[in-house]
Amino acid sequence: MGSVWLGNSCGGQSGSRSEWAKRQDPAEDMAAKVFESIGKFGLALAVAGGVVNSALYNVDAGHRAVIFDRFRGVQDIVIGEGTHFLIPWVQKPIIFDCRSRPRNVPVITGSKDLQNVNITLRILFRPVASQLPRIFTSIGEDYDERVLPSITTEILKSVVARFDAGELITQRELVSRQVSDDLTERAATFGLILDDVSLTHLTFGKEFTEAVEAKQVAQQEAERARFVVEKAEQQKKAAIISAEGDSKAAELIANSLATAGDGLIELRKLEAAEDIAYQLARSRNITYLPHGQSVLLQLPQ
């Protein structure tokens, strides 16, 4: 009896466990299906997001875009600012900066009188937006590196060769204007606009600089010598005028003596005596005594 009960007891326990497991399996299957659905949805969402993201591109302010198509090549349409769509893998946007940018181009060339000249040209440039497809096709994205140094060197050598070294200094404004006009016209053939062209640096070779300094010193010495000569001439003229005045005065005095006799001499004596008396009268240490009279001085005894 005891063994039968044990057997029935064990059989009852195993049955209850299997029933509990059967009741738990549907819940786990449902949770697994839910998680699987969420994973598939997330994966699909990620794929869709990646596709959408790869199909969008932005063109910032002051920039333009050119589309390269793998099947049709570079398109003639220039894309403006904003967010735009493209076909992923098939199309690719090439972004260009259309704002004015500065560039310094140093050039060593020769003047008309065969003097070495070091010139630095500062250029503000930007591409023509409508010609960006042609620029990208014929020149490339680094169009400024390929075009500006070559045409700047060419124009500067051509213009500087028309002027002497001295004229490059005295007529700098004319030189700058000619360089700007020629360079602007030359850059337009490549689809570039030059907003400003200016000469920022202009120096000459050591020999020419020393020659200019020596010339300046010589001119200063010449000016100093000319001043000394002019001063001597003026002093000579002053001495001649003074001598002529003394001669004229002596002649007038001689004529007066011949006409009036000793009267002029007496007049000069009286004038001299009057002046002496005036000077003595102003002195405190002078005492006048009457002439021809006896003066008694009472002296203490």
PDB file of C-alpha atoms in Angstrom:
ATOM      1  CA  MET A   1       0.000   0.000   0.000  1.00  0.00           C
ATOM      2  CA  GLY A   2       2.771   2.372   0.886  1.00  0.00           C
ATOM      3  CA  SER A   3       4.518   1.752  -2.361  1.00  0.00           C
ATOM      4  CA  VAL A   4       1.377   2.343  -4.393  1.00  0.00           C
ATOM      5  CA  TRP A   5       0.780   5.673  -2.651  1.00  0.00           C
ATOM      6  CA  LEU A   6       4.342   6.737  -3.264  1.00  0.00           C
ATOM      7  CA  GLY A   7       3.985   5.842  -6.898  1.00  0.00           C
ATOM      8  CA  ASN A   8       0.741   7.721  -7.236  1.00  0.00           C
ATOM      9  CA  SER A   9       2.253  10.630  -5.352  1.00  0.00           C
ATOM     10  CA  CYS A  10       5.271  10.843  -7.666  1.00  0.00           C
ATOM     11  CA  GLY A  11       3.071  10.495 -10.725  1.00  0.00           C
ATOM     12  CA  GLY A  12       0.856  13.347  -9.499  1.00  0.00           C
ATOM     13  CA  GLN A  13       3.825  15.676  -8.958  1.00  0.00           C
ATOM     14  CA  SER A  14       5.249  15.046 -12.447  1.00  0.00           C
ATOM     15  CA  GLY A  15       1.839  15.662 -13.999  1.00  0.00           C
ATOM     16  CA  SER A  16       1.404  18.994 -12.257  1.00  0.00           C
ATOM     17  CA  ARG A  17       4.874  20.155 -13.422  1.00  0.00           C
ATOM     18  CA  SER A  18       4.141  19.310 -17.044  1.00  0.00           C
ATOM     19  CA  GLU A  19       0.835  21.131 -16.855  1.00  0.00           C
ATOM     20  CA  TRP A  20       2.557  24.224 -15.371  1.00  0.00           C
ATOM     21  CA  ALA A  21       5.206  24.090 -18.120  1.00  0.00           C
ATOM     22  CA  LYS A  22       2.475  23.874 -20.748  1.00  0.00           C
ATOM     23  CA  ARG A  23       0.779  26.911 -19.232  1.00  0.00           C
ATOM     24  CA  GLN A  24       4.131  28.908 -19.270  1.00  0.00           C
ATOM     25  CA  ASP A  25       5.171  28.107 -22.881  1.00  0.00           C
ATOM     26  CA  PRO A  26       2.530  30.270 -24.662  1.00  0.00           C
ATOM     27  CA  ALA A  27       3.531  33.378 -22.626  1.00  0.00           C
ATOM     28  CA  GLU A  28       7.216  32.922 -23.445  1.00  0.00           C
ATOM     29  CA  ASP A  29       6.407  32.366 -27.088  1.00  0.00           C
ATOM     30  CA  MET A  30       4.352  35.544 -27.172  1.00  0.00           C
ATOM     31  CA  ALA A  31       7.142  37.592 -25.515  1.00  0.00           C
ATOM     32  CA  ALA A  32       9.677  36.158 -27.940  1.00  0.00           C
ATOM     33  CA  LYS A  33       7.466  37.049 -30.889  1.00  0.00           C
ATOM     34  CA  VAL A  34       7.012  40.591 -29.551  1.00  0.00           C
ATOM     35  CA  PHE A  35      10.755  41.079 -29.115  1.00  0.00           C
ATOM     36  CA  GLU A  36      11.395  39.625 -32.544  1.00  0.00           C
ATOM     37  CA  SER A  37       8.877  42.028 -34.082  1.00  0.00           C
ATOM     38  CA  ILE A  38      10.455  44.967 -32.264  1.00  0.00           C
ATOM     39  CA  GLY A  39      13.906  43.922 -33.498  1.00  0.00           C
ATOM     40  CA  LYS A  40      12.716  43.627 -37.082  1.00  0.00           C
ATOM     41  CA  PHE A  41      10.977  47.006 -36.854  1.00  0.00           C
ATOM     42  CA  GLY A  42      14.065  48.622 -35.377  1.00  0.00           C
ATOM     43  CA  LEU A  43      16.251  47.109 -38.063  1.00  0.00           C
ATOM     44  CA  ALA A  44      13.887  48.257 -40.778  1.00  0.00           C
ATOM     45  CA  LEU A  45      13.756  51.723 -39.217  1.00  0.00           C
ATOM     46  CA  ALA A  46      17.553  51.894 -39.058  1.00  0.00           C
ATOM     47  CA  VAL A  47      17.873  50.807 -42.665  1.00  0.00           C
ATOM     48  CA  ALA A  48      15.240  53.318 -43.729  1.00  0.00           C
ATOM     49  CA  GLY A  49      16.948  56.053 -41.725  1.00  0.00           C
ATOM     50  CA  GLY A  50      20.297  55.237 -43.305  1.00  0.00           C
ATOM     51  CA  VAL A  51      18.773  55.304 -46.786  1.00  0.00           C
ATOM     52  CA  VAL A  52      17.036  58.631 -46.125  1.00  0.00           C
ATOM     53  CA  ASN A  53      20.179  60.103 -44.583  1.00  0.00           C
ATOM     54  CA  SER A  54      22.269  59.021 -47.560  1.00  0.00           C
ATOM     55  CA  ALA A  55      19.698  60.593 -49.886  1.00  0.00           C
ATOM     56  CA  LEU A  56      19.934  64.035 -48.191  1.00  0.00           C
ATOM     57  CA  TYR A  57      22.708  66.603 -48.349  1.00  0.00           C
ATOM     58  CA  ASN A  58      23.063  70.219 -47.182  1.00  0.00           C
ATOM     59  CA  VAL A  59      24.426  73.249 -49.028  1.00  0.00           C
ATOM     60  CA  ASP A  60      25.554  75.915 -46.549  1.00  0.00           C
ATOM     61  CA  ALA A  61      25.191  79.671 -46.974  1.00  0.00           C
ATOM     62  CA  GLY A  62      27.527  81.109 -49.589  1.00  0.00           C
ATOM     63  CA  HIS A  63      28.090  77.690 -51.187  1.00  0.00           C
ATOM     64  CA  ARG A  64      26.832  75.953 -54.316  1.00  0.00           C
ATOM     65  CA  ALA A  65      26.705  72.263 -55.285  1.00  0.00           C
ATOM     66  CA  VAL A  66      27.344  70.403 -58.525  1.00  0.00           C
ATOM     67  CA  ILE A  67      25.900  66.890 -58.943  1.00  0.00           C
ATOM     68  CA  PHE A  68      28.031  64.108 -60.394  1.00  0.00           C
ATOM     69  CA  ASP A  69      25.944  61.253 -61.784  1.00  0.00           C
ATOM     70  CA  ARG A  70      27.634  57.862 -62.294  1.00  0.00           C
ATOM     71  CA  PHE A  71      25.665  57.277 -65.474  1.00  0.00           C
ATOM     72  CA  ARG A  72      25.264  60.793 -66.939  1.00  0.00           C
ATOM     73  CA  GLY A  73      28.382  62.529 -65.611  1.00  0.00           C
ATOM     74  CA  VAL A  74      28.440  66.111 -64.283  1.00  0.00           C
ATOM     75  CA  GLN A  75      25.027  67.737 -64.522  1.00  0.00           C
ATOM     76  CA  ASP A  76      24.664  71.316 -65.753  1.00  0.00           C
ATOM     77  CA  ILE A  77      22.326  72.282 -62.913  1.00  0.00           C
ATOM     78  CA  VAL A  78      23.866  74.283 -60.026  1.00  0.00           C
ATOM     79  CA  ILE A  79      22.218  73.547 -56.673  1.00  0.00           C
ATOM     80  CA  GLY A  80      21.616  76.469 -54.316  1.00  0.00           C
ATOM     81  CA  GLU A  81      21.584  76.689 -50.520  1.00  0.00           C
ATOM     82  CA  GLY A  82      19.449  74.366 -48.388  1.00  0.00           C
ATOM     83  CA  THR A  83      18.736  70.632 -47.965  1.00  0.00           C
ATOM     84  CA  HIS A  84      18.307  68.561 -51.131  1.00  0.00           C
ATOM     85  CA  PHE A  85      17.690  64.957 -52.234  1.00  0.00           C
ATOM     86  CA  LEU A  86      19.871  62.729 -54.404  1.00  0.00           C
ATOM     87  CA  ILE A  87      19.956  59.113 -55.509  1.00  0.00           C
ATOM     88  CA  PRO A  88      22.261  57.215 -53.138  1.00  0.00           C
ATOM     89  CA  TRP A  89      25.343  55.605 -54.687  1.00  0.00           C
ATOM     90  CA  VAL A  90      24.341  56.952 -58.120  1.00  0.00           C
ATOM     91  CA  GLN A  91      24.734  60.681 -57.454  1.00  0.00           C
ATOM     92  CA  LYS A  92      27.375  62.582 -55.507  1.00  0.00           C
ATOM     93  CA  PRO A  93      27.315  66.322 -54.551  1.00  0.00           C
ATOM     94  CA  ILE A  94      30.475  68.451 -54.974  1.00  0.00           C
ATOM     95  CA  ILE A  95      30.292  71.553 -52.777  1.00  0.00           C
ATOM     96  CA  PHE A  96      31.994  74.822 -53.860  1.00  0.00           C
ATOM     97  CA  ASP A  97      32.592  77.917 -51.734  1.00  0.00           C
ATOM     98  CA  CYS A  98      31.312  80.930 -53.713  1.00  0.00           C
ATOM     99  CA  ARG A  99      32.337  83.587 -51.182  1.00  0.00           C
ATOM    100  CA  SER A 100      35.250  85.959 -51.793  1.00  0.00           C
ATOM    101  CA  ARG A 101      38.518  84.497 -50.547  1.00  0.00           C
ATOM    102  CA  PRO A 102      41.958  86.161 -50.310  1.00  0.00           C
ATOM    103  CA  ARG A 103      45.139  84.819 -51.841  1.00  0.00           C
ATOM    104  CA  ASN A 104      48.678  86.241 -51.869  1.00  0.00           C
ATOM    105  CA  VAL A 105      50.825  85.502 -54.912  1.00  0.00           C
ATOM    106  CA  PRO A 106      54.554  86.447 -54.702  1.00  0.00           C
ATOM    107  CA  VAL A 107      56.350  87.009 -58.023  1.00  0.00           C
ATOM    108  CA  ILE A 108      59.962  87.841 -58.905  1.00  0.00           C
ATOM    109  CA  THR A 109      60.266  89.607 -62.249  1.00  0.00           C
ATOM    110  CA  GLY A 110      62.295  92.235 -64.103  1.00  0.00           C
ATOM    111  CA  SER A 111      61.615  95.881 -64.928  1.00  0.00           C
ATOM    112  CA  LYS A 112      62.160  97.702 -68.199  1.00  0.00           C
ATOM    113  CA  ASP A 113      65.690  98.705 -67.137  1.00  0.00           C
ATOM    114  CA  LEU A 114      66.503  95.081 -66.156  1.00  0.00           C
ATOM    115  CA  GLN A 115      66.169  95.515 -62.394  1.00  0.00           C
ATOM    116  CA  ASN A 116      64.963  92.596 -60.252  1.00  0.00           C
ATOM    117  CA  VAL A 117      61.602  93.349 -58.655  1.00  0.00           C
ATOM    118  CA  ASN A 118      59.914  91.383 -55.848  1.00  0.00           C
ATOM    119  CA  ILE A 119      56.139  91.885 -55.973  1.00  0.00           C
ATOM    120  CA  THR A 120      53.380  90.366 -53.851  1.00  0.00           C
ATOM    121  CA  LEU A 121      49.857  90.590 -55.242  1.00  0.00           C
ATOM    122  CA  ARG A 122      46.800  90.171 -53.007  1.00  0.00           C
ATOM    123  CA  ILE A 123      43.687  88.898 -54.794  1.00  0.00           C
ATOM    124  CA  LEU A 124      40.078  88.553 -53.611  1.00  0.00           C
ATOM    125  CA  PHE A 125      38.474  85.959 -55.893  1.00  0.00           C
ATOM    126  CA  ARG A 126      35.331  83.831 -56.221  1.00  0.00           C
ATOM    127  CA  PRO A 127      33.965  81.516 -58.907  1.00  0.00           C
ATOM    128  CA  VAL A 128      31.065  82.353 -61.184  1.00  0.00           C
ATOM    129  CA  ALA A 129      28.228  80.199 -59.805  1.00  0.00           C
ATOM    130  CA  SER A 130      26.700  79.468 -63.198  1.00  0.00           C
ATOM    131  CA  GLN A 131      30.043  78.164 -64.527  1.00  0.00           C
ATOM    132  CA  LEU A 132      30.773  75.738 -61.687  1.00  0.00           C
ATOM    133  CA  PRO A 133      30.006  72.607 -63.790  1.00  0.00           C
ATOM    134  CA  ARG A 134      32.510  73.748 -66.443  1.00  0.00           C
ATOM    135  CA  ILE A 135      35.087  74.660 -63.781  1.00  0.00           C
ATOM    136  CA  PHE A 136      34.737  71.252 -62.115  1.00  0.00           C
ATOM    137  CA  THR A 137      34.904  69.409 -65.441  1.00  0.00           C
ATOM    138  CA  SER A 138      37.825  71.297 -67.007  1.00  0.00           C
ATOM    139  CA  ILE A 139      39.895  72.395 -63.977  1.00  0.00           C
ATOM    140  CA  GLY A 140      38.761  70.606 -60.822  1.00  0.00           C
ATOM    141  CA  GLU A 141      37.893  71.470 -57.259  1.00  0.00           C
ATOM    142  CA  ASP A 142      41.337  73.061 -56.622  1.00  0.00           C
ATOM    143  CA  TYR A 143      40.864  75.551 -59.451  1.00  0.00           C
ATOM    144  CA  ASP A 144      42.467  78.402 -57.467  1.00  0.00           C
ATOM    145  CA  GLU A 145      45.704  76.431 -57.012  1.00  0.00           C
ATOM    146  CA  ARG A 146      45.873  75.624 -60.707  1.00  0.00           C
ATOM    147  CA  VAL A 147      44.803  78.948 -62.234  1.00  0.00           C
ATOM    148  CA  LEU A 148      45.699  81.936 -60.040  1.00  0.00           C
ATOM    149  CA  PRO A 149      49.496  81.453 -59.650  1.00  0.00           C
ATOM    150  CA  SER A 150      50.052  80.975 -63.386  1.00  0.00           C
ATOM    151  CA  ILE A 151      47.912  83.846 -64.697  1.00  0.00           C
ATOM    152  CA  THR A 152      49.122  86.214 -61.933  1.00  0.00           C
ATOM    153  CA  THR A 153      52.773  85.561 -62.790  1.00  0.00           C
ATOM    154  CA  GLU A 154      52.064  86.025 -66.488  1.00  0.00           C
ATOM    155  CA  ILE A 155      50.216  89.338 -66.061  1.00  0.00           C
ATOM    156  CA  LEU A 156      52.683  90.793 -63.544  1.00  0.00           C
ATOM    157  CA  LYS A 157      55.699  90.059 -65.743  1.00  0.00           C
ATOM    158  CA  SER A 158      53.921  91.576 -68.737  1.00  0.00           C
ATOM    159  CA  VAL A 159      52.941  94.807 -66.936  1.00  0.00           C
ATOM    160  CA  VAL A 160      56.137  95.351 -64.924  1.00  0.00           C
ATOM    161  CA  ALA A 161      58.262  95.007 -68.066  1.00  0.00           C
ATOM    162  CA  ARG A 162      56.638  98.217 -69.392  1.00  0.00           C
ATOM    163  CA  PHE A 163      58.008 100.407 -66.573  1.00  0.00           C
ATOM    164  CA  ASP A 164      61.414 101.392 -65.258  1.00  0.00           C
ATOM    165  CA  ALA A 165      62.282 100.740 -61.626  1.00  0.00           C
ATOM    166  CA  GLY A 166      61.759 104.380 -60.743  1.00  0.00           C
ATOM    167  CA  GLU A 167      58.402 104.486 -62.515  1.00  0.00           C
ATOM    168  CA  LEU A 168      57.214 101.466 -60.531  1.00  0.00           C
ATOM    169  CA  ILE A 169      57.565 103.616 -57.413  1.00  0.00           C
ATOM    170  CA  THR A 170      56.337 106.967 -58.709  1.00  0.00           C
ATOM    171  CA  GLN A 171      53.513 105.493 -60.825  1.00  0.00           C
ATOM    172  CA  ARG A 172      52.460 102.685 -58.513  1.00  0.00           C
ATOM    173  CA  GLU A 173      48.750 103.497 -58.835  1.00  0.00           C
ATOM    174  CA  LEU A 174      48.932 103.228 -62.639  1.00  0.00           C
ATOM    175  CA  VAL A 175      50.795  99.911 -62.393  1.00  0.00           C
ATOM    176  CA  SER A 176      48.232  98.508 -59.959  1.00  0.00           C
ATOM    177  CA  ARG A 177      45.336  99.573 -62.201  1.00  0.00           C
ATOM    178  CA  GLN A 178      46.855  97.973 -65.299  1.00  0.00           C
ATOM    179  CA  VAL A 179      47.556  94.746 -63.415  1.00  0.00           C
ATOM    180  CA  SER A 180      43.973  94.695 -62.096  1.00  0.00           C
ATOM    181  CA  ASP A 181      42.426  95.274 -65.536  1.00  0.00           C
ATOM    182  CA  ASP A 182      44.546  92.665 -67.326  1.00  0.00           C
ATOM    183  CA  LEU A 183      44.229  90.079 -64.571  1.00  0.00           C
ATOM    184  CA  THR A 184      40.452  90.511 -64.277  1.00  0.00           C
ATOM    185  CA  GLU A 185      40.054  89.985 -68.004  1.00  0.00           C
ATOM    186  CA  ARG A 186      42.330  86.932 -67.959  1.00  0.00           C
ATOM    187  CA  ALA A 187      40.581  85.338 -64.944  1.00  0.00           C
ATOM    188  CA  ALA A 188      37.157  85.760 -66.554  1.00  0.00           C
ATOM    189  CA  THR A 189      38.130  83.217 -69.222  1.00  0.00           C
ATOM    190  CA  PHE A 190      38.425  80.596 -66.438  1.00  0.00           C
ATOM    191  CA  GLY A 191      35.101  81.516 -64.814  1.00  0.00           C
ATOM    192  CA  LEU A 192      36.599  83.531 -61.940  1.00  0.00           C
ATOM    193  CA  ILE A 193      35.592  86.947 -60.599  1.00  0.00           C
ATOM    194  CA  LEU A 194      38.275  89.169 -58.994  1.00  0.00           C
ATOM    195  CA  ASP A 195      36.684  91.527 -56.475  1.00  0.00           C
ATOM    196  CA  ASP A 196      39.965  93.262 -55.582  1.00  0.00           C
ATOM    197  CA  VAL A 197      43.567  93.268 -56.824  1.00  0.00           C
ATOM    198  CA  SER A 198      46.245  95.224 -54.947  1.00  0.00           C
ATOM    199  CA  LEU A 199      50.040  95.435 -54.764  1.00  0.00           C
ATOM    200  CA  THR A 200      50.948  94.823 -51.121  1.00  0.00           C
ATOM    201  CA  HIS A 201      54.729  94.417 -51.428  1.00  0.00           C
ATOM    202  CA  LEU A 202      57.232  95.979 -53.838  1.00  0.00           C
ATOM    203  CA  THR A 203      60.990  95.760 -53.347  1.00  0.00           C
ATOM    204  CA  PHE A 204      64.064  95.786 -55.563  1.00  0.00           C
ATOM    205  CA  GLY A 205      67.402  94.010 -55.614  1.00  0.00           C
ATOM    206  CA  LYS A 206      70.260  94.843 -53.244  1.00  0.00           C
ATOM    207  CA  GLU A 207      72.348  96.556 -55.942  1.00  0.00           C
ATOM    208  CA  PHE A 208      69.520  98.843 -57.006  1.00  0.00           C
ATOM    209  CA  THR A 209      68.693  99.737 -53.399  1.00  0.00           C
ATOM    210  CA  GLU A 210      72.320 100.658 -52.703  1.00  0.00           C
ATOM    211  CA  ALA A 211      72.443 102.715 -55.908  1.00  0.00           C
ATOM    212  CA  VAL A 212      69.315 104.610 -54.896  1.00  0.00           C
ATOM    213  CA  GLU A 213      70.764 105.326 -51.450  1.00  0.00           C
ATOM    214  CA  ALA A 214      74.034 106.561 -52.999  1.00  0.00           C
ATOM    215  CA  LYS A 215      72.075 108.779 -55.392  1.00  0.00           C
ATOM    216  CA  GLN A 216      70.117 110.259 -52.515  1.00  0.00           C
ATOM    217  CA  VAL A 217      73.332 110.995 -50.604  1.00  0.00           C
ATOM    218  CA  ALA A 218      74.878 112.626 -53.694  1.00  0.00           C
ATOM    219  CA  GLN A 219      71.780 114.772 -54.205  1.00  0.00           C
ATOM    220  CA  GLN A 220      71.888 115.889 -50.583  1.00  0.00           C
ATOM    221  CA  GLU A 221      75.578 116.797 -50.908  1.00  0.00           C
ATOM    222  CA  ALA A 222      74.857 118.727 -54.107  1.00  0.00           C
ATOM    223  CA  GLU A 223      72.043 120.605 -52.388  1.00  0.00           C
ATOM    224  CA  ARG A 224      74.351 121.452 -49.492  1.00  0.00           C
ATOM    225  CA  ALA A 225      77.081 122.697 -51.851  1.00  0.00           C
ATOM    226  CA  ARG A 226      74.569 124.783 -53.802  1.00  0.00           C
ATOM    227  CA  PHE A 227      73.404 126.340 -50.543  1.00  0.00           C
ATOM    228  CA  VAL A 228      76.987 127.232 -49.597  1.00  0.00           C
ATOM    229  CA  VAL A 229      77.575 128.815 -53.028  1.00  0.00           C
ATOM    230  CA  GLU A 230      74.359 130.801 -52.837  1.00  0.00           C
ATOM    231  CA  LYS A 231      75.257 131.955 -49.323  1.00  0.00           C
ATOM    232  CA  ALA A 232      78.687 133.164 -50.523  1.00  0.00           C
ATOM    233  CA  GLU A 233      77.052 134.967 -53.451  1.00  0.00           C
ATOM    234  CA  GLN A 234      74.648 136.707 -51.115  1.00  0.00           C
ATOM    235  CA  GLN A 235      77.475 137.709 -48.766  1.00  0.00           C
ATOM    236  CA  LYS A 236      79.443 139.065 -51.744  1.00  0.00           C
ATOM    237  CA  LYS A 237      76.463 141.073 -52.930  1.00  0.00           C
ATOM    238  CA  ALA A 238      75.937 142.411 -49.399  1.00  0.00           C
ATOM    239  CA  ALA A 239      79.614 143.511 -49.163  1.00  0.00           C
ATOM    240  CA  ILE A 240      79.394 145.219 -52.561  1.00  0.00           C
ATOM    241  CA  ILE A 241      76.230 147.049 -51.579  1.00  0.00           C
ATOM    242  CA  SER A 242      77.783 148.101 -48.253  1.00  0.00           C
ATOM    243  CA  ALA A 243      80.954 149.392 -50.001  1.00  0.00           C
ATOM    244  CA  GLU A 244      78.897 151.267 -52.550  1.00  0.00           C
ATOM    245  CA  GLY A 245      76.941 152.859 -49.709  1.00  0.00           C
ATOM    246  CA  ASP A 246      80.130 153.922 -47.905  1.00  0.00           C
ATOM    247  CA  SER A 247      81.534 155.328 -51.153  1.00  0.00           C
ATOM    248  CA  LYS A 248      78.360 157.261 -51.814  1.00  0.00           C
ATOM    249  CA  ALA A 249      78.369 158.625 -48.260  1.00  0.00           C
ATOM    250  CA  ALA A 250      82.007 159.732 -48.540  1.00  0.00           C
ATOM    251  CA  GLU A 251      81.234 161.419 -51.862  1.00  0.00           C
ATOM    252  CA  LEU A 252      78.317 163.287 -50.357  1.00  0.00           C
ATOM    253  CA  ILE A 253      80.433 164.390 -47.389  1.00  0.00           C
ATOM    254  CA  ALA A 254      83.197 165.596 -49.728  1.00  0.00           C
ATOM    255  CA  ASN A 255      80.695 167.555 -51.776  1.00  0.00           C
ATOM    256  CA  SER A 256      79.237 169.107 -48.658  1.00  0.00           C
ATOM    257  CA  LEU A 257      82.689 170.157 -47.422  1.00  0.00           C
ATOM    258  CA  ALA A 258      83.492 171.664 -50.757  1.00  0.00           C
ATOM    259  CA  THR A 259      80.259 173.612 -50.771  1.00  0.00           C
ATOM    260  CA  ALA A 260      79.890 174.717 -47.119  1.00  0.00           C
ATOM    261  CA  GLY A 261      83.533 174.712 -46.030  1.00  0.00           C
ATOM    262  CA  ASP A 262      84.132 174.013 -42.362  1.00  0.00           C
ATOM    263  CA  GLY A 263      80.532 174.574 -41.416  1.00  0.00           C
ATOM    264  CA  LEU A 264      79.672 170.864 -41.663  1.00  0.00           C
ATOM    265  CA  ILE A 265      82.597 169.982 -39.394  1.00  0.00           C
ATOM    266  CA  GLU A 266      81.519 172.525 -36.815  1.00  0.00           C
ATOM    267  CA  LEU A 267      77.991 171.139 -36.969  1.00  0.00           C
ATOM    268  CA  ARG A 268      79.268 167.630 -36.338  1.00  0.00           C
ATOM    269  CA  LYS A 269      81.355 168.930 -33.378  1.00  0.00           C
ATOM    270  CA  LEU A 270      78.316 170.575 -31.845  1.00  0.00           C
ATOM    271  CA  GLU A 271      76.273 167.397 -32.282  1.00  0.00           C
ATOM    272  CA  ALA A 272      79.066 165.363 -30.642  1.00  0.00           C
ATOM    273  CA  ALA A 273      79.375 167.857 -27.747  1.00  0.00           C
ATOM    274  CA  GLU A 274      75.608 167.775 -27.234  1.00  0.00           C
ATOM    275  CA  ASP A 275      75.668 164.004 -27.069  1.00  0.00           C
ATOM    276  CA  ILE A 276      78.569 163.991 -24.580  1.00  0.00           C
ATOM    277  CA  ALA A 277      76.823 166.544 -22.362  1.00  0.00           C
ATOM    278  CA  TYR A 278      73.643 164.475 -22.413  1.00  0.00           C
ATOM    279  CA  GLN A 279      75.498 161.363 -21.358  1.00  0.00           C
ATOM    280  CA  LEU A 280      77.359 163.196 -18.553  1.00  0.00           C
ATOM    281  CA  ALA A 281      74.146 164.790 -17.269  1.00  0.00           C
ATOM    282  CA  ARG A 282      72.655 161.382 -16.688  1.00  0.00           C
ATOM    283  CA  SER A 283      75.616 160.300 -14.501  1.00  0.00           C
ATOM    284  CA  ARG A 284      75.344 160.839 -10.699  1.00  0.00           C
ATOM    285  CA  ASN A 285      79.093 161.197 -10.121  1.00  0.00           C
ATOM    286  CA  ILE A 286      79.475 164.395 -12.215  1.00  0.00           C
ATOM    287  CA  THR A 287      79.363 167.909 -10.647  1.00  0.00           C
ATOM    288  CA  TYR A 288      79.357 171.105 -12.736  1.00  0.00           C
ATOM    289  CA  LEU A 289      81.398 174.212 -11.530  1.00  0.00           C
ATOM    290  CA  PRO A 290      80.745 177.715 -12.921  1.00  0.00           C
ATOM    291  CA  HIS A 291      83.439 179.002 -15.297  1.00  0.00           C
ATOM    292  CA  GLY A 292      85.331 182.221 -14.433  1.00  0.00           C
ATOM    293  CA  GLN A 293      84.056 182.673 -10.852  1.00  0.00           C
ATOM    294  CA  SER A 294      85.685 182.008  -7.489  1.00  0.00           C
ATOM    295  CA  VAL A 295      84.081 179.250  -5.568  1.00  0.00           C
ATOM    296  CA  LEU A 296      84.685 179.054  -1.828  1.00  0.00           C
ATOM    297  CA  LEU A 297      84.650 175.669  -0.335  1.00  0.00           C
ATOM    298  CA  GLN A 298      84.068 175.685   3.389  1.00  0.00           C
ATOM    299  CA  LEU A 299      86.222 172.906   4.633  1.00  0.00           C
ATOM    300  CA  PRO A 300      86.250 171.855   8.266  1.00  0.00           C
ATOM    301  CA  GLN A 301      89.260 173.028  10.232  1.00  0.00           C
TER     302      GLN A 301
END
